[in-house]
Short mmCIF file of C-alpha atoms (C1' of nucleotides) in Angstrom, two decimals:
data_model
loop_
_atom_site.label_atom_id
_atom_site.label_comp_id
_atom_site.label_asym_id
_atom_site.label_seq_id
_atom_site.Cartn_x
_atom_site.Cartn_y
_atom_site.Cartn_z
CA VAL A 1 -39.98 46.74 -9.11
CA VAL A 2 -39.79 50.51 -8.90
CA SER A 3 -36.30 50.75 -7.46
CA SER A 4 -35.01 48.07 -9.83
CA THR A 5 -36.42 50.06 -12.72
CA GLU A 6 -34.57 53.11 -11.50
CA MET A 7 -31.38 51.05 -11.48
CA LEU A 8 -32.15 49.76 -14.97
CA TYR A 9 -32.60 53.29 -16.17
CA ALA A 10 -29.25 54.26 -14.63
CA TYR A 11 -27.46 51.32 -16.26
CA GLY A 12 -29.00 52.23 -19.59
CA GLY A 13 -27.81 55.82 -19.32
CA ALA A 14 -24.33 54.64 -18.33
CA ARG A 15 -24.23 52.29 -21.33
CA LYS A 16 -23.87 49.28 -19.10
CA LEU A 17 -25.98 46.99 -21.21
CA GLU A 18 -24.77 43.73 -19.67
CA ALA A 19 -25.51 44.93 -16.17
CA ALA A 20 -28.94 46.11 -17.27
CA LYS A 21 -29.72 42.77 -18.89
CA LYS A 22 -28.66 40.89 -15.77
CA LEU A 23 -30.75 43.06 -13.53
CA PHE A 24 -33.78 42.84 -15.79
CA ASP A 25 -33.58 39.05 -16.04
CA SER A 26 -33.26 38.75 -12.29
CA MET A 27 -36.28 40.89 -11.51
CA PRO A 28 -38.97 38.82 -9.84
CA GLU A 29 -41.64 40.73 -11.66
CA GLN A 30 -41.21 42.71 -14.83
CA ASP A 31 -43.83 45.17 -15.84
CA LEU A 32 -44.35 47.46 -18.79
CA VAL A 33 -42.30 50.25 -17.24
CA SER A 34 -39.28 48.10 -16.43
CA ALA A 35 -39.45 46.47 -19.86
CA THR A 36 -39.46 49.92 -21.45
CA ALA A 37 -36.41 50.87 -19.41
CA MET A 38 -34.68 47.72 -20.68
CA LEU A 39 -35.75 48.52 -24.23
CA THR A 40 -34.25 51.98 -23.83
CA ALA A 41 -31.00 50.48 -22.56
CA TYR A 42 -30.78 48.47 -25.79
CA ALA A 43 -31.73 51.55 -27.79
CA THR A 44 -29.01 53.66 -26.17
CA ASN A 45 -26.50 51.09 -27.33
CA GLY A 46 -27.99 50.92 -30.81
CA HIS A 47 -28.99 47.29 -30.26
CA LEU A 48 -32.02 46.87 -32.49
CA GLU A 49 -32.54 43.11 -32.18
CA GLY A 50 -32.48 43.20 -28.40
CA ALA A 51 -34.91 46.09 -28.29
CA GLU A 52 -37.30 44.37 -30.68
CA MET A 53 -37.18 41.21 -28.61
CA ILE A 54 -38.17 43.11 -25.50
CA PHE A 55 -40.87 44.96 -27.39
CA LEU A 56 -42.40 41.80 -28.84
CA ASN A 57 -41.81 39.26 -26.09
CA SER A 58 -41.41 40.98 -22.74
CA MET A 59 -44.28 43.40 -22.70
CA PRO A 60 -47.78 42.52 -21.54
CA PHE A 61 -49.07 45.20 -23.88
CA HIS A 62 -47.75 48.33 -25.55
CA ASP A 63 -48.50 51.82 -24.42
CA ILE A 64 -47.57 55.12 -25.97
CA VAL A 65 -44.26 55.32 -24.08
CA SER A 66 -42.99 51.88 -25.01
CA SER A 67 -44.02 52.34 -28.64
CA THR A 68 -42.34 55.73 -28.80
CA ALA A 69 -39.16 54.27 -27.34
CA ILE A 70 -38.78 51.78 -30.16
CA LEU A 71 -40.04 54.26 -32.73
CA SER A 72 -37.14 56.49 -31.76
CA LEU A 73 -34.73 53.58 -32.17
CA TYR A 74 -36.14 52.89 -35.65
CA ALA A 75 -35.46 56.55 -36.46
CA GLN A 76 -31.86 56.32 -35.28
CA THR A 77 -31.17 53.10 -37.13
CA SER A 78 -32.57 54.31 -40.47
CA ASN A 79 -35.59 52.01 -40.36
CA VAL A 80 -37.99 54.57 -41.75
CA VAL A 81 -40.46 52.01 -43.07
CA LYS A 82 -40.64 50.14 -39.77
CA ALA A 83 -41.07 53.47 -38.02
CA TRP A 84 -43.95 54.44 -40.26
CA ASP A 85 -45.65 51.04 -39.93
CA LEU A 86 -45.48 51.23 -36.16
CA TYR A 87 -46.59 54.83 -36.09
CA GLN A 88 -49.57 53.98 -38.28
CA SER A 89 -50.58 51.16 -35.99
CA MET A 90 -50.59 53.27 -32.84
CA PRO A 91 -54.03 54.10 -31.42
CA VAL A 92 -53.01 57.44 -29.93
CA TYR A 93 -50.28 59.97 -30.46
CA ASN A 94 -48.68 62.67 -28.42
CA LEU A 95 -45.98 65.23 -29.01
CA ALA A 96 -43.15 62.78 -28.24
CA THR A 97 -44.58 60.20 -30.66
CA ASP A 98 -45.01 62.70 -33.44
CA THR A 99 -41.52 64.05 -32.85
CA SER A 100 -40.02 60.56 -33.04
CA MET A 101 -41.72 59.96 -36.37
CA LEU A 102 -40.52 63.39 -37.48
CA ALA A 103 -37.00 62.39 -36.43
CA ALA A 104 -37.26 59.23 -38.53
CA TYR A 105 -37.62 61.57 -41.49
CA THR A 106 -35.15 64.27 -40.47
CA MET A 107 -32.39 61.84 -39.54
CA ASN A 108 -32.65 59.99 -42.83
CA GLY A 109 -32.76 62.76 -45.36
CA HIS A 110 -36.50 62.81 -46.02
CA LEU A 111 -36.91 66.55 -45.86
CA ASP A 112 -40.23 66.81 -47.70
CA GLU A 113 -41.94 64.22 -45.51
CA ALA A 114 -40.44 65.92 -42.46
CA LYS A 115 -41.91 69.26 -43.45
CA THR A 116 -45.34 67.76 -44.02
CA MET A 117 -45.19 65.89 -40.74
CA PHE A 118 -44.08 68.97 -38.84
CA PHE A 119 -46.79 71.25 -40.12
CA ASP A 120 -49.48 68.59 -39.71
CA MET A 121 -48.61 67.99 -36.08
CA PRO A 122 -51.25 69.30 -33.70
CA GLN A 123 -48.54 70.66 -31.43
CA ARG A 124 -44.95 71.70 -31.88
CA ASP A 125 -42.35 72.63 -29.33
CA LEU A 126 -38.66 73.34 -28.97
CA VAL A 127 -37.72 69.69 -29.52
CA SER A 128 -39.74 69.14 -32.69
CA SER A 129 -38.70 72.53 -34.07
CA THR A 130 -35.06 71.65 -33.51
CA ALA A 131 -35.50 68.37 -35.35
CA LEU A 132 -36.76 70.19 -38.44
CA LEU A 133 -34.14 72.91 -38.04
CA ALA A 134 -31.43 70.25 -38.11
CA ALA A 135 -32.91 68.79 -41.29
CA PHE A 136 -32.72 72.20 -42.95
CA ALA A 137 -29.17 72.50 -41.67
CA GLU A 138 -28.14 69.25 -43.27
CA ALA A 139 -29.73 70.29 -46.53
CA GLY A 140 -27.69 73.50 -46.46
CA ASN A 141 -30.84 75.57 -46.22
CA ALA A 142 -29.84 78.24 -43.74
CA LYS A 143 -32.72 80.57 -44.62
CA GLN A 144 -35.43 78.10 -43.64
CA ALA A 145 -33.45 77.02 -40.61
CA GLU A 146 -33.21 80.64 -39.57
CA THR A 147 -36.96 81.09 -39.90
CA ILE A 148 -37.58 78.22 -37.51
CA PHE A 149 -34.88 79.44 -35.14
CA LYS A 150 -36.19 82.99 -34.98
CA GLU A 151 -39.74 81.84 -34.43
CA MET A 152 -38.77 79.79 -31.41
CA PRO A 153 -40.18 81.37 -28.27
CA GLU A 154 -37.25 79.95 -26.36
CA ARG A 155 -33.95 78.51 -27.49
CA ASP A 156 -31.60 76.17 -25.78
CA LEU A 157 -28.10 74.91 -26.48
CA VAL A 158 -29.39 72.10 -28.68
CA ALA A 159 -31.31 74.48 -30.94
CA SER A 160 -28.37 76.88 -31.08
CA THR A 161 -26.03 74.06 -32.09
CA ALA A 162 -28.35 73.07 -34.90
CA MET A 163 -28.48 76.67 -36.10
CA LEU A 164 -24.70 76.96 -35.88
CA THR A 165 -24.41 73.89 -38.09
CA ALA A 166 -26.94 75.34 -40.52
CA TYR A 167 -24.83 78.47 -40.96
CA ALA A 168 -21.65 76.44 -41.27
CA GLN A 169 -23.13 74.16 -43.93
CA ALA A 170 -24.33 77.17 -45.88
CA GLY A 171 -20.88 78.72 -45.86
CA GLN A 172 -21.73 81.47 -43.37
CA LEU A 173 -18.91 80.97 -40.94
CA ASP A 174 -19.21 84.43 -39.42
CA LEU A 175 -22.82 83.82 -38.39
CA ALA A 176 -21.86 80.45 -36.95
CA GLU A 177 -19.19 82.21 -34.92
CA ASP A 178 -21.70 84.78 -33.73
CA ILE A 179 -23.88 82.04 -32.32
CA PHE A 180 -20.95 80.29 -30.71
CA ASN A 181 -19.64 83.45 -29.09
CA SER A 182 -23.05 84.44 -27.80
CA LEU A 183 -23.45 81.26 -25.78
CA PRO A 184 -22.87 81.70 -22.06
CA ASP A 185 -22.46 77.96 -21.52
CA LYS A 186 -20.90 75.66 -24.06
CA ASN A 187 -20.67 71.91 -24.06
CA LEU A 188 -18.77 69.27 -25.93
CA VAL A 189 -21.33 69.04 -28.70
CA VAL A 190 -21.50 72.69 -29.62
CA SER A 191 -17.72 73.00 -29.44
CA SER A 192 -17.35 70.03 -31.78
CA ALA A 193 -19.81 71.67 -34.15
CA MET A 194 -17.74 74.86 -34.16
CA LEU A 195 -14.54 72.86 -34.60
CA SER A 196 -16.00 71.16 -37.67
CA ALA A 197 -17.24 74.48 -39.01
CA TYR A 198 -13.65 75.71 -38.95
CA THR A 199 -12.49 72.49 -40.62
CA GLN A 200 -15.00 73.00 -43.39
CA HIS A 201 -13.71 76.51 -43.94
CA ARG A 202 -10.09 75.39 -43.85
CA GLN A 203 -9.24 77.23 -40.66
CA LEU A 204 -7.14 74.60 -38.99
CA GLU A 205 -5.64 76.92 -36.38
CA HIS A 206 -9.06 77.96 -35.14
CA ALA A 207 -10.21 74.35 -35.09
CA LYS A 208 -7.21 73.36 -33.03
CA LYS A 209 -7.78 76.23 -30.63
CA ILE A 210 -11.34 75.06 -29.97
CA PHE A 211 -10.09 71.53 -29.45
CA ASP A 212 -7.34 72.52 -27.05
CA GLU A 213 -9.69 74.64 -25.01
CA MET A 214 -12.30 71.93 -24.58
CA PRO A 215 -12.40 70.93 -20.91
CA GLU A 216 -13.63 67.43 -21.75
CA LYS A 217 -13.07 65.35 -24.81
CA ASN A 218 -14.76 62.32 -26.27
CA LEU A 219 -14.52 60.11 -29.33
CA VAL A 220 -16.59 62.42 -31.53
CA CYS A 221 -14.56 65.56 -30.92
CA ARG A 222 -11.31 63.65 -31.35
CA ASN A 223 -12.62 62.34 -34.67
CA ALA A 224 -13.54 65.90 -35.58
CA MET A 225 -9.99 67.06 -34.83
CA LEU A 226 -8.58 64.10 -36.74
CA ASN A 227 -10.63 65.24 -39.71
CA ALA A 228 -9.47 68.80 -39.27
CA TYR A 229 -5.96 67.53 -39.95
CA ALA A 230 -6.99 65.04 -42.62
CA GLN A 231 -9.09 67.45 -44.64
CA ASN A 232 -6.48 70.16 -44.52
CA GLY A 233 -3.67 67.95 -45.72
CA HIS A 234 -1.80 67.63 -42.42
CA LEU A 235 -1.29 63.93 -42.77
CA GLU A 236 1.36 63.39 -40.13
CA GLU A 237 -0.59 65.31 -37.52
CA ALA A 238 -3.63 63.26 -38.44
CA ALA A 239 -1.75 60.00 -37.96
CA LYS A 240 -0.41 61.24 -34.65
CA MET A 241 -3.92 62.15 -33.54
CA PHE A 242 -5.23 58.75 -34.57
CA HIS A 243 -2.59 56.91 -32.58
CA SER A 244 -3.04 59.06 -29.51
CA MET A 245 -6.78 58.35 -29.33
CA PRO A 246 -7.94 56.04 -26.55
CA GLU A 247 -10.49 54.37 -28.83
CA HIS A 248 -11.44 54.28 -32.49
CA ASP A 249 -14.70 53.76 -34.29
CA THR A 250 -15.62 53.53 -37.97
CA PHE A 251 -15.48 57.33 -38.21
CA SER A 252 -11.87 57.36 -36.99
CA TYR A 253 -10.84 54.60 -39.35
CA THR A 254 -12.54 56.15 -42.37
CA ALA A 255 -10.79 59.43 -41.67
CA MET A 256 -7.47 57.59 -41.58
CA LEU A 257 -8.30 55.81 -44.83
CA SER A 258 -8.69 59.23 -46.38
CA VAL A 259 -5.26 60.14 -45.01
CA CYS A 260 -3.78 57.01 -46.61
CA SER A 261 -5.52 57.90 -49.83
CA GLN A 262 -3.95 61.35 -49.85
CA ALA A 263 -0.56 59.82 -49.05
CA GLY A 264 -1.02 57.13 -51.69
CA ASN A 265 -0.31 54.50 -49.04
CA ILE A 266 -2.40 51.57 -50.18
CA ASP A 267 -0.78 48.98 -47.91
CA HIS A 268 -1.46 50.93 -44.77
CA ALA A 269 -5.00 51.50 -45.97
CA LYS A 270 -5.55 47.77 -46.41
CA ASN A 271 -4.23 47.15 -42.92
CA LEU A 272 -6.54 49.69 -41.40
CA PHE A 273 -9.46 48.41 -43.40
CA ASP A 274 -8.89 44.91 -42.04
CA GLN A 275 -8.66 46.23 -38.50
CA MET A 276 -12.00 48.00 -38.69
CA PRO A 277 -14.74 46.66 -36.48
CA ARG A 278 -17.32 47.13 -39.22
CA HIS A 279 -17.42 48.14 -42.85
CA ASN A 280 -20.02 50.43 -44.33
CA VAL A 281 -20.57 52.64 -47.39
CA HIS A 282 -18.08 55.14 -46.01
CA SER A 283 -15.24 52.72 -45.50
CA TRP A 284 -15.85 51.04 -48.86
CA GLY A 285 -16.10 54.44 -50.49
CA ALA A 286 -12.73 55.39 -49.05
CA MET A 287 -11.20 52.16 -50.35
CA LEU A 288 -12.78 52.79 -53.73
CA ALA A 289 -11.04 56.15 -53.83
CA ILE A 290 -7.71 54.55 -53.01
CA TYR A 291 -8.06 51.75 -55.56
CA THR A 292 -9.23 54.13 -58.27
CA GLN A 293 -6.41 56.51 -57.69
CA THR A 294 -3.74 53.79 -57.66
CA GLY A 295 -5.09 52.12 -60.77
CA HIS A 296 -6.27 48.88 -59.13
CA SER A 297 -9.37 48.68 -61.25
CA ALA A 298 -10.43 45.15 -60.32
CA HIS A 299 -10.41 46.03 -56.63
CA ALA A 300 -12.10 49.31 -57.43
CA PHE A 301 -14.99 47.50 -59.11
CA ASP A 302 -15.28 45.17 -56.15
CA ALA A 303 -15.42 48.08 -53.77
CA PHE A 304 -17.95 49.86 -55.93
CA TYR A 305 -20.38 46.96 -56.08
CA THR A 306 -19.97 46.11 -52.42
CA MET A 307 -20.78 49.69 -51.66
CA LYS A 308 -23.83 49.70 -53.89
CA ALA A 309 -25.11 46.58 -52.17
CA LEU A 310 -24.72 48.24 -48.80
CA GLU A 311 -26.62 51.35 -49.72
CA PRO A 312 -30.03 51.64 -48.04
"C1'" G B 1 -39.79 54.27 -11.80
"C1'" G B 2 -39.91 54.13 -18.48
"C1'" A B 3 -40.32 57.40 -24.43
"C1'" G B 4 -38.95 62.55 -28.58
"C1'" G B 5 -34.51 67.18 -30.90
"C1'" A B 6 -28.14 69.26 -31.75
"C1'" A B 7 -21.67 67.80 -33.08
"C1'" U B 8 -17.38 63.82 -36.41
"C1'" A B 9 -16.07 59.90 -41.68
"C1'" U B 10 -16.81 57.93 -47.85
"C1'" A B 11 -16.37 57.51 -54.52
"C1'" A B 12 -20.01 59.71 -57.63
"C1'" C B 13 -24.29 62.79 -58.12
"C1'" U B 14 -26.60 67.39 -56.69
#
RNA sequence: GGAGGAAUAUAACU
């Protein structure tokens, strides 16, 4: 059971959900630990139904680790109410549990609840502090983010990235650059954050330089570069970027819809929209912009109401 | 042997 669980964990981390499922189903005995590893594999892939099924049907009982695993998934998938209900029902808490509940707030724009949660927690550490810092960052509150950052006894790359984003959101590009330049080791995430900071401040050349110097690239940083072109009016470069990407997600498509909107190309937009794997408020919002701007008011109303219905 | 934090997209509002 132990070695199979290690394998399960590895499959989960490698996003090999099918392989994980197969292995889990073939295990002669499943225990709470292996079931939690399977739950986490679903969670890593954003698969809420699968994770809930494991949680409800494949666990002899729930401990703090298994409950925290699904709590974290509720946070990621914007299920704040489910997260709170589960959290309430738990007999004991620890730092990871509290931080997951905190993340349910910070990841979904509930800044006031996040603050209350954070200061009511019996313990705080680098991880929980970074969660709140990121919430301040998103709210454009660099001052409060800075307070948290400076009070941290130790900082890591994750915390520094959150602080960089806080400065960028607040329009303090120079301070964001200071953080970036002070880092001895950079990764894909912090470089993407800096890239987007340059995009936001209309410094396309700097954004491109960061992108070109990145030793590894993934979907997120390619989307970020696509948006650097799109948001700075370089429509042809944006299209070229889009077509050169090995894969696309809803972020890539929505960025391209915005390119079509700027180019006034409604037919291409419709094509892209139909190709999208999923539609959400962002894709409908982009279509709304296109319809509004081209005077297709009936379609615009459709898009508007569809969007409203999708809103959480 | 299993759980928590950072980067990318949308009309309007702020």
